[in-house]
Structures are given as C-alpha cells and as structure tokens.
CSV table of C-alpha atoms in Angstrom, one decimal:
chain,number,residue,atom,x,y,z
A,1465,UNK,CA,119.9,-18.9,-169.2
A,1466,UNK,CA,119.0,-21.1,-166.3
A,1467,UNK,CA,122.1,-23.3,-166.3
A,1468,UNK,CA,125.1,-22.3,-164.4
A,1469,UNK,CA,128.1,-22.7,-166.7
A,1470,UNK,CA,131.7,-23.5,-166.0
A,1471,UNK,CA,133.5,-20.7,-167.9
A,1472,UNK,CA,137.2,-20.2,-168.5
A,1473,UNK,CA,138.3,-16.7,-169.4
A,1474,UNK,CA,141.9,-16.6,-170.8
A,1475,UNK,CA,143.7,-13.3,-170.5
A,1476,UNK,CA,143.4,-10.5,-167.9
A,1477,UNK,CA,143.2,-7.6,-170.3
A,1478,UNK,CA,140.4,-5.1,-170.5
A,1479,UNK,CA,138.1,-7.5,-172.4
A,1480,UNK,CA,139.0,-10.5,-170.3
A,1481,UNK,CA,138.4,-8.7,-167.0
A,1482,UNK,CA,135.1,-7.2,-168.1
A,1483,UNK,CA,133.8,-10.5,-169.4
A,1484,UNK,CA,134.8,-12.4,-166.3
A,1485,UNK,CA,133.1,-9.8,-164.1
A,1486,UNK,CA,129.9,-9.7,-166.2
A,1487,UNK,CA,129.6,-13.5,-166.4
A,1488,UNK,CA,130.3,-14.0,-162.7
A,1489,UNK,CA,127.5,-11.6,-161.9
A,1490,UNK,CA,125.1,-13.8,-163.9
A,1491,UNK,CA,125.9,-16.6,-161.4
A,1492,UNK,CA,128.3,-18.7,-163.6
A,1493,UNK,CA,131.4,-20.4,-162.3
A,1494,UNK,CA,134.2,-18.3,-163.8
A,1495,UNK,CA,137.9,-19.1,-163.7
A,1496,UNK,CA,140.3,-16.5,-165.1
A,1497,UNK,CA,143.7,-17.7,-166.4
A,1498,UNK,CA,146.5,-15.2,-166.8
A,1499,UNK,CA,150.1,-15.8,-168.0
A,1500,UNK,CA,151.7,-13.2,-165.6
A,1501,UNK,CA,152.3,-14.2,-162.0
A,1502,UNK,CA,150.8,-10.9,-161.0
A,1503,UNK,CA,148.2,-9.7,-163.5
A,1504,UNK,CA,149.1,-6.3,-164.9
A,1505,UNK,CA,148.1,-4.0,-167.7
A,1506,UNK,CA,150.1,-3.8,-171.0
A,1507,UNK,CA,150.0,-0.6,-172.9
A,1508,UNK,CA,149.7,3.1,-172.4
A,1509,UNK,CA,146.8,5.6,-172.4
A,1510,UNK,CA,143.7,5.6,-174.6
A,1511,UNK,CA,140.3,7.2,-174.9
A,1512,UNK,CA,137.2,5.6,-173.5
A,1513,UNK,CA,134.4,6.4,-176.0
A,1514,UNK,CA,130.6,6.7,-175.2
A,1515,UNK,CA,130.4,3.0,-176.2
A,1516,UNK,CA,133.0,1.7,-173.8
A,1517,UNK,CA,131.7,4.1,-171.1
A,1518,UNK,CA,128.2,2.6,-171.4
A,1519,UNK,CA,129.6,-0.8,-170.5
A,1520,UNK,CA,131.5,0.6,-167.6
A,1521,UNK,CA,128.3,2.3,-166.5
A,1522,UNK,CA,126.6,-1.2,-166.6
A,1523,UNK,CA,129.4,-2.5,-164.4
A,1524,UNK,CA,129.0,0.4,-161.9
A,1525,UNK,CA,132.4,1.8,-162.6
A,1526,UNK,CA,131.7,5.1,-164.3
A,1527,UNK,CA,132.1,7.4,-161.3
A,1528,UNK,CA,135.3,5.7,-160.3
A,1529,UNK,CA,136.9,5.9,-163.8
A,1530,UNK,CA,135.8,9.5,-164.4
A,1531,UNK,CA,137.5,10.5,-161.2
A,1532,UNK,CA,140.8,9.3,-162.7
A,1533,UNK,CA,140.4,10.3,-166.4
A,1534,UNK,CA,140.6,13.5,-168.4
A,1535,UNK,CA,137.6,14.6,-170.5
A,1536,UNK,CA,138.4,14.9,-174.2
A,1537,UNK,CA,136.3,17.2,-176.5
A,1538,UNK,CA,138.4,17.2,-179.7
A,1539,UNK,CA,140.9,15.4,-181.8
A,1540,UNK,CA,143.2,17.8,-183.7
A,1541,UNK,CA,146.1,17.3,-186.1
A,1542,UNK,CA,148.4,19.3,-188.3
A,1543,UNK,CA,150.8,18.2,-191.1
A,1544,UNK,CA,154.2,19.7,-191.1
A,1545,UNK,CA,156.1,21.7,-192.2
A,1546,UNK,CA,153.2,23.8,-193.6
A,1547,UNK,CA,150.9,23.3,-190.6
A,1548,UNK,CA,147.8,22.4,-192.6
A,1549,UNK,CA,144.9,21.2,-190.4
A,1550,UNK,CA,144.2,17.6,-191.5
A,1551,UNK,CA,142.3,16.3,-188.5
A,1552,UNK,CA,139.7,18.3,-186.6
A,1553,UNK,CA,137.0,16.2,-185.0
A,1554,UNK,CA,134.7,17.4,-182.3
A,1555,UNK,CA,132.4,15.2,-180.3
A,1556,UNK,CA,129.9,18.1,-180.1
A,1557,UNK,CA,129.4,17.9,-183.8
A,1558,UNK,CA,127.7,14.6,-183.2
A,1559,UNK,CA,126.0,15.2,-179.9
A,1560,UNK,CA,126.7,18.0,-177.3
A,1561,UNK,CA,126.5,15.4,-174.5
A,1562,UNK,CA,129.2,13.1,-176.1
A,1563,UNK,CA,132.9,13.2,-175.3
A,1564,UNK,CA,135.7,10.9,-174.6
A,1565,UNK,CA,137.5,10.1,-171.4
A,1566,UNK,CA,141.2,9.6,-171.7
A,1567,UNK,CA,142.6,7.3,-169.1
A,1568,UNK,CA,145.8,5.4,-168.3
A,1569,UNK,CA,145.4,1.8,-168.9
A,1570,UNK,CA,146.6,1.0,-165.4
A,1571,UNK,CA,143.7,3.1,-164.0
A,1572,UNK,CA,141.0,1.1,-165.8
A,1573,UNK,CA,142.8,-2.2,-165.2
A,1574,UNK,CA,143.0,-1.5,-161.4
A,1575,UNK,CA,139.3,-0.7,-161.2
A,1576,UNK,CA,138.3,-3.9,-163.1
A,1577,UNK,CA,140.7,-6.1,-161.3
A,1578,UNK,CA,139.8,-4.8,-157.9
A,1579,UNK,CA,136.1,-5.4,-158.7
A,1580,UNK,CA,136.9,-8.9,-160.0
A,1581,UNK,CA,138.8,-9.9,-156.8
A,1582,UNK,CA,135.7,-9.1,-154.8
A,1583,UNK,CA,133.6,-11.3,-157.1
A,1584,UNK,CA,133.2,-15.1,-156.9
A,1585,UNK,CA,135.8,-15.6,-159.6
A,1586,UNK,CA,138.8,-18.0,-159.4
A,1587,UNK,CA,142.0,-16.3,-160.6
A,1588,UNK,CA,144.8,-18.5,-161.8
A,1589,UNK,CA,147.9,-16.4,-162.5
A,1590,UNK,CA,151.2,-17.6,-164.0
A,1591,UNK,CA,149.4,-20.0,-166.4
A,1592,UNK,CA,150.3,-19.5,-170.0
A,1593,UNK,CA,147.6,-21.0,-172.2
A,1594,UNK,CA,148.9,-23.2,-175.0
A,1595,UNK,CA,145.8,-24.7,-176.6
A,1596,UNK,CA,142.2,-25.6,-176.1
A,1597,UNK,CA,140.3,-28.7,-177.2
A,1598,UNK,CA,136.8,-30.0,-176.4
A,1599,UNK,CA,136.5,-27.6,-173.5
A,1600,UNK,CA,139.9,-28.4,-171.9
A,1601,UNK,CA,142.8,-26.0,-171.7
A,1602,UNK,CA,146.4,-27.0,-172.0
A,1603,UNK,CA,149.2,-24.9,-170.5
A,1604,UNK,CA,153.0,-24.6,-171.0
A,1605,UNK,CA,154.0,-25.8,-167.5
A,1606,UNK,CA,150.8,-27.0,-165.8
A,1607,UNK,CA,148.4,-29.9,-166.0
A,1608,UNK,CA,145.3,-29.5,-168.2
A,1609,UNK,CA,142.3,-27.7,-166.8
A,1610,UNK,CA,138.6,-28.4,-167.5
A,1611,UNK,CA,136.3,-29.4,-168.8
A,1612,UNK,CA,134.6,-26.0,-169.3
A,1613,UNK,CA,131.2,-25.3,-170.9
A,1614,UNK,CA,132.7,-22.2,-172.5
A,1615,UNK,CA,136.2,-20.9,-173.1
A,1616,UNK,CA,136.6,-17.1,-173.7
A,1617,UNK,CA,139.7,-16.2,-175.7
A,1618,UNK,CA,140.8,-12.8,-174.5
A,1619,UNK,CA,144.5,-13.3,-175.1
A,1620,UNK,CA,145.0,-10.5,-177.6
A,1621,UNK,CA,146.3,-10.2,-181.1
A,1622,UNK,CA,149.0,-12.9,-180.5
A,1623,UNK,CA,146.6,-15.3,-178.9
A,1624,UNK,CA,147.6,-19.0,-179.0
A,1625,UNK,CA,143.9,-19.8,-179.3
A,1626,UNK,CA,143.4,-17.8,-182.4
A,1627,UNK,CA,146.8,-18.3,-184.1
A,1628,UNK,CA,145.1,-20.4,-186.8
A,1629,UNK,CA,142.9,-17.5,-187.8
A,1630,UNK,CA,144.0,-15.2,-190.6
A,1631,UNK,CA,146.0,-12.1,-189.7
A,1632,UNK,CA,148.5,-9.7,-191.3
A,1633,UNK,CA,151.3,-7.9,-189.5
A,1634,UNK,CA,151.3,-4.1,-190.1
A,1635,UNK,CA,154.5,-2.4,-191.1
A,1636,UNK,CA,154.2,0.4,-188.6
A,1637,UNK,CA,154.1,0.2,-184.8
A,1638,UNK,CA,154.5,2.9,-182.2
A,1639,UNK,CA,156.7,4.1,-179.4
A,1640,UNK,CA,154.7,4.9,-176.3
A,1641,UNK,CA,155.5,6.7,-173.0
A,1642,UNK,CA,153.5,7.9,-170.0
A,1643,UNK,CA,155.0,11.2,-168.9
A,1644,UNK,CA,154.2,13.9,-166.4
A,1645,UNK,CA,151.6,16.3,-167.7
A,1646,UNK,CA,153.1,19.8,-168.2
A,1647,UNK,CA,150.7,21.9,-166.2
A,1648,UNK,CA,151.8,25.2,-167.8
A,1649,UNK,CA,152.7,23.6,-171.1
A,1650,UNK,CA,151.5,24.3,-174.6
A,1651,UNK,CA,149.0,21.4,-174.8
A,1652,UNK,CA,145.2,21.5,-174.3
A,1653,UNK,CA,143.9,19.5,-171.4
A,1654,UNK,CA,140.8,18.6,-173.5
A,1655,UNK,CA,142.4,17.6,-176.8
A,1656,UNK,CA,144.2,14.7,-178.4
A,1657,UNK,CA,146.8,16.5,-180.5
A,1658,UNK,CA,148.8,15.0,-183.4
A,1659,UNK,CA,151.4,16.1,-185.8
A,1660,UNK,CA,152.4,14.4,-189.1
A,1661,UNK,CA,155.1,14.5,-191.7
A,1662,UNK,CA,153.8,12.8,-194.8
A,1663,UNK,CA,152.3,9.5,-193.7
A,1664,UNK,CA,155.6,8.0,-192.4
A,1665,UNK,CA,155.9,10.1,-189.3
A,1666,UNK,CA,153.2,10.7,-186.6
A,1667,UNK,CA,153.4,12.0,-183.1
A,1668,UNK,CA,150.7,12.5,-180.5
A,1669,UNK,CA,150.0,13.9,-177.1
A,1670,UNK,CA,147.0,12.9,-175.0
A,1671,UNK,CA,146.2,14.0,-171.4
A,1672,UNK,CA,145.3,10.8,-169.5
A,1673,UNK,CA,144.5,11.9,-166.0
A,1674,UNK,CA,145.7,10.1,-162.9
A,1675,UNK,CA,146.4,6.4,-162.2
A,1676,UNK,CA,145.1,6.5,-158.6
A,1677,UNK,CA,143.9,8.9,-156.0
A,1678,UNK,CA,146.4,11.7,-155.3
A,1679,UNK,CA,148.7,10.5,-158.1
A,1680,UNK,CA,150.2,13.0,-160.5
A,1681,UNK,CA,148.5,13.8,-163.8
A,1682,UNK,CA,150.1,12.2,-166.8
A,1683,UNK,CA,150.2,12.5,-170.6
A,1684,UNK,CA,150.6,9.7,-173.1
A,1685,UNK,CA,153.2,10.5,-175.9
A,1686,UNK,CA,153.4,8.3,-179.0
A,1687,UNK,CA,155.6,8.2,-182.1
A,1688,UNK,CA,155.0,6.0,-185.1
A,1689,UNK,CA,157.9,3.8,-186.2
A,1690,UNK,CA,158.4,1.0,-188.7
A,1691,UNK,CA,159.2,-2.4,-187.3
A,1692,UNK,CA,162.3,-2.7,-189.4
A,1693,UNK,CA,163.6,0.6,-188.0
A,1694,UNK,CA,163.2,-0.3,-184.3
A,1695,UNK,CA,166.6,-1.9,-183.9
A,1696,UNK,CA,168.3,1.0,-185.5
A,1697,UNK,CA,166.4,3.4,-183.2
A,1698,UNK,CA,167.6,1.6,-180.1
A,1699,UNK,CA,171.2,1.5,-181.3
A,1700,UNK,CA,171.3,5.2,-182.1
A,1701,UNK,CA,171.8,8.0,-179.5
A,1702,UNK,CA,168.5,9.0,-178.0
A,1703,UNK,CA,169.3,12.6,-178.6
A,1704,UNK,CA,169.3,12.0,-182.3
A,1705,UNK,CA,165.7,10.9,-182.1
A,1706,UNK,CA,164.7,13.7,-179.8
A,1707,UNK,CA,166.1,16.2,-182.3
A,1708,UNK,CA,163.8,14.6,-185.0
A,1709,UNK,CA,160.8,14.9,-182.7
A,1710,UNK,CA,161.5,18.6,-181.9
A,1711,UNK,CA,162.0,19.4,-185.5
A,1712,UNK,CA,158.5,18.0,-186.2
A,1713,UNK,CA,156.9,19.5,-183.1
A,1714,UNK,CA,158.9,22.0,-181.1
A,1715,UNK,CA,156.4,22.2,-178.3
A,1716,UNK,CA,157.1,18.6,-177.3
A,1717,UNK,CA,160.5,19.6,-175.9
A,1718,UNK,CA,158.9,19.9,-172.4
A,1719,UNK,CA,157.8,16.3,-172.6
A,1720,UNK,CA,161.0,14.9,-174.1
A,1721,UNK,CA,162.9,16.1,-171.0
A,1722,UNK,CA,161.1,13.3,-169.2
A,1723,UNK,CA,162.5,10.6,-171.5
A,1724,UNK,CA,165.9,9.7,-170.0
A,1725,UNK,CA,166.7,6.6,-172.0
A,1726,UNK,CA,165.4,4.2,-174.7
A,1727,UNK,CA,163.6,2.1,-172.1
A,1728,UNK,CA,161.3,5.0,-171.1
A,1729,UNK,CA,159.5,4.2,-174.3
A,1730,UNK,CA,157.7,0.9,-174.9
A,1731,UNK,CA,157.4,-0.3,-178.5
A,1732,UNK,CA,154.0,-1.8,-179.6
A,1733,UNK,CA,153.5,-3.7,-182.8
A,1734,UNK,CA,150.2,-4.3,-184.5
A,1735,UNK,CA,148.4,-6.7,-186.8
A,1736,UNK,CA,145.2,-6.7,-188.7
A,1737,UNK,CA,142.7,-9.6,-188.2
A,1738,UNK,CA,139.2,-10.0,-189.5
A,1739,UNK,CA,137.5,-13.1,-188.4
A,1740,UNK,CA,134.3,-14.2,-190.2
A,1741,UNK,CA,133.3,-16.5,-187.4
A,1742,UNK,CA,134.6,-15.5,-183.9
A,1743,UNK,CA,133.6,-18.8,-182.2
A,1744,UNK,CA,134.2,-22.5,-182.4
A,1745,UNK,CA,133.2,-25.6,-180.5
A,1746,UNK,CA,132.8,-24.3,-177.0
A,1747,UNK,CA,135.1,-21.2,-177.5
A,1748,UNK,CA,134.5,-17.6,-178.4
A,1749,UNK,CA,137.1,-14.9,-179.3
A,1750,UNK,CA,136.8,-11.4,-178.0
A,1751,UNK,CA,138.9,-8.2,-178.3
A,1752,UNK,CA,142.1,-8.3,-180.4
A,1753,UNK,CA,141.9,-12.1,-180.7
A,1754,UNK,CA,138.8,-11.4,-182.7
A,1755,UNK,CA,139.4,-8.1,-184.5
A,1756,UNK,CA,143.0,-6.8,-184.1
A,1757,UNK,CA,143.8,-3.7,-186.0
A,1758,UNK,CA,145.9,-0.6,-185.9
A,1759,UNK,CA,145.3,1.9,-183.1
A,1760,UNK,CA,144.6,4.7,-185.6
A,1761,UNK,CA,140.8,4.8,-184.8
A,1762,UNK,CA,141.4,4.4,-181.0
A,1763,UNK,CA,138.7,1.8,-180.6
A,1764,UNK,CA,140.6,-1.2,-179.2
A,1765,UNK,CA,139.6,-1.1,-175.5
A,1766,UNK,CA,136.0,0.1,-176.4
A,1767,UNK,CA,135.5,-2.8,-178.8
A,1768,UNK,CA,136.7,-5.3,-176.2
A,1769,UNK,CA,134.2,-3.9,-173.7
A,1770,UNK,CA,131.4,-4.2,-176.2
A,1771,UNK,CA,132.5,-7.7,-177.0
A,1772,UNK,CA,132.4,-8.6,-173.3
A,1773,UNK,CA,128.9,-7.2,-172.9
A,1774,UNK,CA,127.6,-8.9,-176.1
A,1775,UNK,CA,129.0,-12.2,-174.9
A,1776,UNK,CA,127.2,-11.8,-171.5
A,1777,UNK,CA,124.0,-11.0,-173.3
A,1778,UNK,CA,124.4,-14.1,-175.5
A,1779,UNK,CA,125.1,-16.3,-172.5
A,1780,UNK,CA,122.1,-14.9,-170.6
A,1781,UNK,CA,119.6,-15.3,-173.4
A,1782,UNK,CA,120.4,-18.3,-175.4
A,1783,UNK,CA,120.9,-22.1,-175.1
A,1784,UNK,CA,124.4,-23.3,-174.8
A,1785,UNK,CA,124.7,-24.2,-178.5
A,1786,UNK,CA,123.6,-20.8,-179.6
A,1787,UNK,CA,126.0,-18.7,-177.5
A,1788,UNK,CA,128.6,-18.3,-180.3
A,1789,UNK,CA,126.2,-17.6,-183.2
A,1790,UNK,CA,124.3,-15.0,-181.0
A,1791,UNK,CA,127.4,-13.3,-179.9
A,1792,UNK,CA,128.7,-13.1,-183.5
A,1793,UNK,CA,125.3,-11.7,-184.6
A,1794,UNK,CA,125.5,-8.9,-182.0
A,1795,UNK,CA,129.0,-7.9,-182.9
A,1796,UNK,CA,130.0,-8.8,-186.4
A,1797,UNK,CA,128.4,-5.9,-188.3
A,1798,UNK,CA,130.0,-3.3,-186.1
A,1799,UNK,CA,133.4,-5.1,-186.1
A,1800,UNK,CA,133.4,-5.4,-189.9
A,1801,UNK,CA,132.5,-1.8,-190.3
A,1802,UNK,CA,135.4,-0.6,-188.1
A,1803,UNK,CA,137.8,-3.1,-189.7
A,1804,UNK,CA,136.9,-1.5,-193.1
A,1805,UNK,CA,137.4,2.0,-191.8
A,1806,UNK,CA,140.8,1.0,-190.2
A,1807,UNK,CA,142.0,-0.4,-193.5
A,1808,UNK,CA,141.0,2.8,-195.2
A,1809,UNK,CA,142.3,5.3,-192.7
A,1810,UNK,CA,145.6,3.7,-191.5
A,1811,UNK,CA,147.6,4.1,-194.7
A,1812,UNK,CA,146.6,7.8,-194.8
A,1813,UNK,CA,148.4,8.4,-191.5
A,1814,UNK,CA,150.8,5.5,-191.1
A,1815,UNK,CA,152.4,4.2,-194.3
A,1816,UNK,CA,155.2,4.8,-196.8
A,1817,UNK,CA,152.8,6.3,-199.4
A,1818,UNK,CA,153.7,9.5,-201.1
A,1819,UNK,CA,150.4,10.4,-202.7
A,1820,UNK,CA,148.0,9.5,-199.8
A,1821,UNK,CA,149.3,12.3,-197.5
A,1822,UNK,CA,149.0,14.8,-200.4
A,1823,UNK,CA,145.4,13.8,-200.8
A,1824,UNK,CA,144.9,14.0,-197.1
A,1825,UNK,CA,146.4,17.5,-196.8
A,1826,UNK,CA,144.7,19.0,-199.8
A,1827,UNK,CA,141.3,17.4,-199.8
A,1828,UNK,CA,140.5,15.2,-196.8
A,1829,UNK,CA,141.6,17.7,-194.2
A,1830,UNK,CA,139.6,20.7,-195.5
A,1831,UNK,CA,136.5,18.5,-196.1
A,1832,UNK,CA,136.7,17.1,-192.6
A,1833,UNK,CA,135.5,20.4,-191.1
A,1834,UNK,CA,132.4,20.6,-193.4
A,1835,UNK,CA,128.9,19.3,-192.8
A,1836,UNK,CA,128.0,16.4,-193.1
A,1837,UNK,CA,131.5,15.1,-192.7
A,1838,UNK,CA,131.9,16.5,-189.2
A,1839,UNK,CA,129.1,14.5,-187.6
A,1840,UNK,CA,130.2,11.4,-189.5
A,1841,UNK,CA,133.7,11.7,-188.2
A,1842,UNK,CA,132.3,12.3,-184.8
A,1843,UNK,CA,130.3,9.1,-184.9
A,1844,UNK,CA,133.4,7.2,-186.2
A,1845,UNK,CA,135.5,8.5,-183.3
A,1846,UNK,CA,132.8,8.0,-180.7
A,1847,UNK,CA,132.3,4.4,-182.0
A,1848,UNK,CA,128.6,4.8,-182.5
A,1849,UNK,CA,128.5,4.6,-186.2
A,1850,UNK,CA,126.7,1.5,-187.3
A,1851,UNK,CA,124.5,1.4,-184.2
A,1852,UNK,CA,126.4,-1.3,-182.3
A,1853,UNK,CA,124.5,-1.0,-179.0
A,1854,UNK,CA,120.8,-1.0,-179.5
A,1855,UNK,CA,120.4,-4.8,-179.9
A,1856,UNK,CA,122.4,-5.2,-176.7
A,1857,UNK,CA,120.1,-2.9,-174.7
A,1858,UNK,CA,122.8,-0.2,-174.3
A,1859,UNK,CA,122.8,3.4,-175.2
A,1860,UNK,CA,126.0,5.5,-175.6
A,1861,UNK,CA,127.1,7.2,-172.4
A,1862,UNK,CA,126.1,10.9,-172.2
A,1863,UNK,CA,127.5,13.5,-169.9
A,1864,UNK,CA,124.7,15.7,-168.8
A,1865,UNK,CA,125.4,18.4,-167.9
A,1866,UNK,CA,128.7,18.7,-169.7
A,1867,UNK,CA,131.6,18.3,-167.3
A,1868,UNK,CA,133.5,21.4,-166.2
A,1869,UNK,CA,136.9,22.1,-167.8
A,1870,UNK,CA,139.4,19.9,-166.1
A,1871,UNK,CA,143.0,21.1,-166.0
A,1872,UNK,CA,145.4,18.4,-164.8
C-alpha cells in the first residue's frame, strides 16, 4: 500500500504490541492506546509454538526470546488416582525440528514493548477506550481522538469495542502463579506436565525460563477452578486447598511452599467467542477480541501474533476498503478450526461431566499415543494444523540443530 495510514491500536497486549510494531515498520502513523498508566503484561507463562515463533522471527526477536525461554519437547498428563496416561504429545512426532518455547508473559512483553519504544509509535497510556465510531475513539476520561484510517481492537476478551459480538462465559477458570523453578525437583525441564481428577480438577506445571538476564528460572503452576467456587476458595484456609493439591499430585509440595497466601495466585476467567466477520467500518478485531476461548489448547498468544502478521499483510497489499476482508480471509479458516477443537477438547479436561473423563481415560488417552493420532495431535499443539501460514508468506519456526537440553 502506497498510502501512509493513521492507525490506532487499542491495547498493549501481545497482539497489540506486535501489530503496532509491524505497522509502524511499514511506515504508517501508529498510535497505541493503553488503559494502564504504565503498560504491563497480564497473565502468567505460556508456550510459544512454531507459529508464534515465526512471527517473532520476522520481528527480529527470536534470539532474544529464546535466551529467556525454556524449550518444551512434550506435553504429558495423567489422570488420578490410577495414574493412567491421557495426554502424551511430542513435537517430534510431527517434525524433529519443531518444539515449543515456554516463556513468562513478562519476558515477551518486555521485548515487544522495548522494541516499540524505539519505533516511531506514539504511546498514549492511561486511556481506557470506551467506544469507536467513524474512525474516532472515545475514552472514559479524555477527549475523543482521531480520525483514524484504521482502528485495531486488541483489547482482549472483555473489549469494549467487541462487546456487541456474541460470546459465552465458560464455567471454569484457573488459578495461576509464577514460582521458583525447583532445580532438583521432580519435574522435567522440557515438559508441560498435568494431572487430572475426572474433568473437574486439573493442575499443571510448566518451566518458563527467566524474565530477564540474570533473573532466576521460574515455573508456572495452574489449577482449574469454577467461577462460582472462587469466593469460597478465597474464604477458606489456604492450607485446605494445598492439601487438596498434594492429594492429587504429591510432587507439587515443593512448589506449594512458595505460595504464602491467596494473593500469590491470580484468577483468570475465560469466555468463548467466534466472530464470523472480525472487522467493521474502519475497525478490525485481533486476538481475544476476535476469537477468545479457553486456554486448553495453549494457542492464545500464538493466534494473536498470527493475527497481527496477517493484518500487516492485508494493510501492505490491499486498498483501504479491502483491509478487513483480506485480513479475515487470511485468518478465518485457521481461527474457526481451532475454535472447533477448543469446543471439543475443553469439556474433556474442564467440565462437570462424569462420562467424558471416562471416555478420555479409557479410549482417548491410549489412542493418543498411536499413529496417525500422534502427528495430528502434534500439529494441533504446534498450531500448524490447517496450514495457517502459507498464504501469509510464513513458515513454522524450526530449530536446527535441535537445542541442547536446558536445565533451569
């Protein structure tokens, strides 16, 4: 595109930062609006998949993020009390050069935000977006801003700019904590490990590397919890909950010692949103404002990065009126596929169902370690199923040669 556009990016999450950076590098006038006075990350650790890593490679940030992350080769889960293996996914089953990189959200945020501050982008903190109309943004406490040629809604699942779009709150959320990695502990430094009791209880431990140079290595611990049980959890003695966790997974005792009070754990709620048309008159929706879902498939940040890259491609190659339709064309097939998988898989691991976990333990788990299920699950975890990248000129990130074993 020859025109230099005036673009407003709303939200300084992973998708918002990446899109602002990509669009500014194309020469557009970009203004980033963020509700916090000091932009900061919200959330705990996650896995960057070969899809998300490809976008970071295009941004020139791969070396910096790999220096902070922990390579993940495998996802492994057992149901209790019998210990049946119900999740065993290896990236190598799909491609020997594929793997995930587990990172702390603050580590990726810091890299993106630092790069953005060195880019020709105007950053407007402390401005909570209330609405958008005809290219103009309205705020809760400030005068309107605009007009803009394009508004990018990266405000997340509770976005005020996509509140009119259909969504459904999910019954289960999760408690999250970032804790010291136990160097001599019982957990693998290359594995996301999970334990389940039926479908109503799930715990996980993920090594997530370091937040910054010379910082200590950390682990992300999470515990599923219904929304309507959160108040009771906060009111009960913390030791009661710790006893429940140890009963499910005794090895977590070494991590639980680092949880001193209820506030050590943050509670995250989730919703499911599938948007048929992720754009409107002069506005596009990316990330969770477009396709919010449960974190069960671990694709949130990766999907947001792909959205940002697809939007930049659409802006670079199409006339102004075609940006939204082209962006949707690049992303909607992949998004719909993963939304469908999320609807199918989430109740198996997070629900009140009594028969789904039985089916999972007796059939799904054993089948998951057989060909051709193994490469299919690998593609699902890696985010490459459905071929989301070819039309955008990207290829999944490959580690060649395979990285050496990294022990935090």
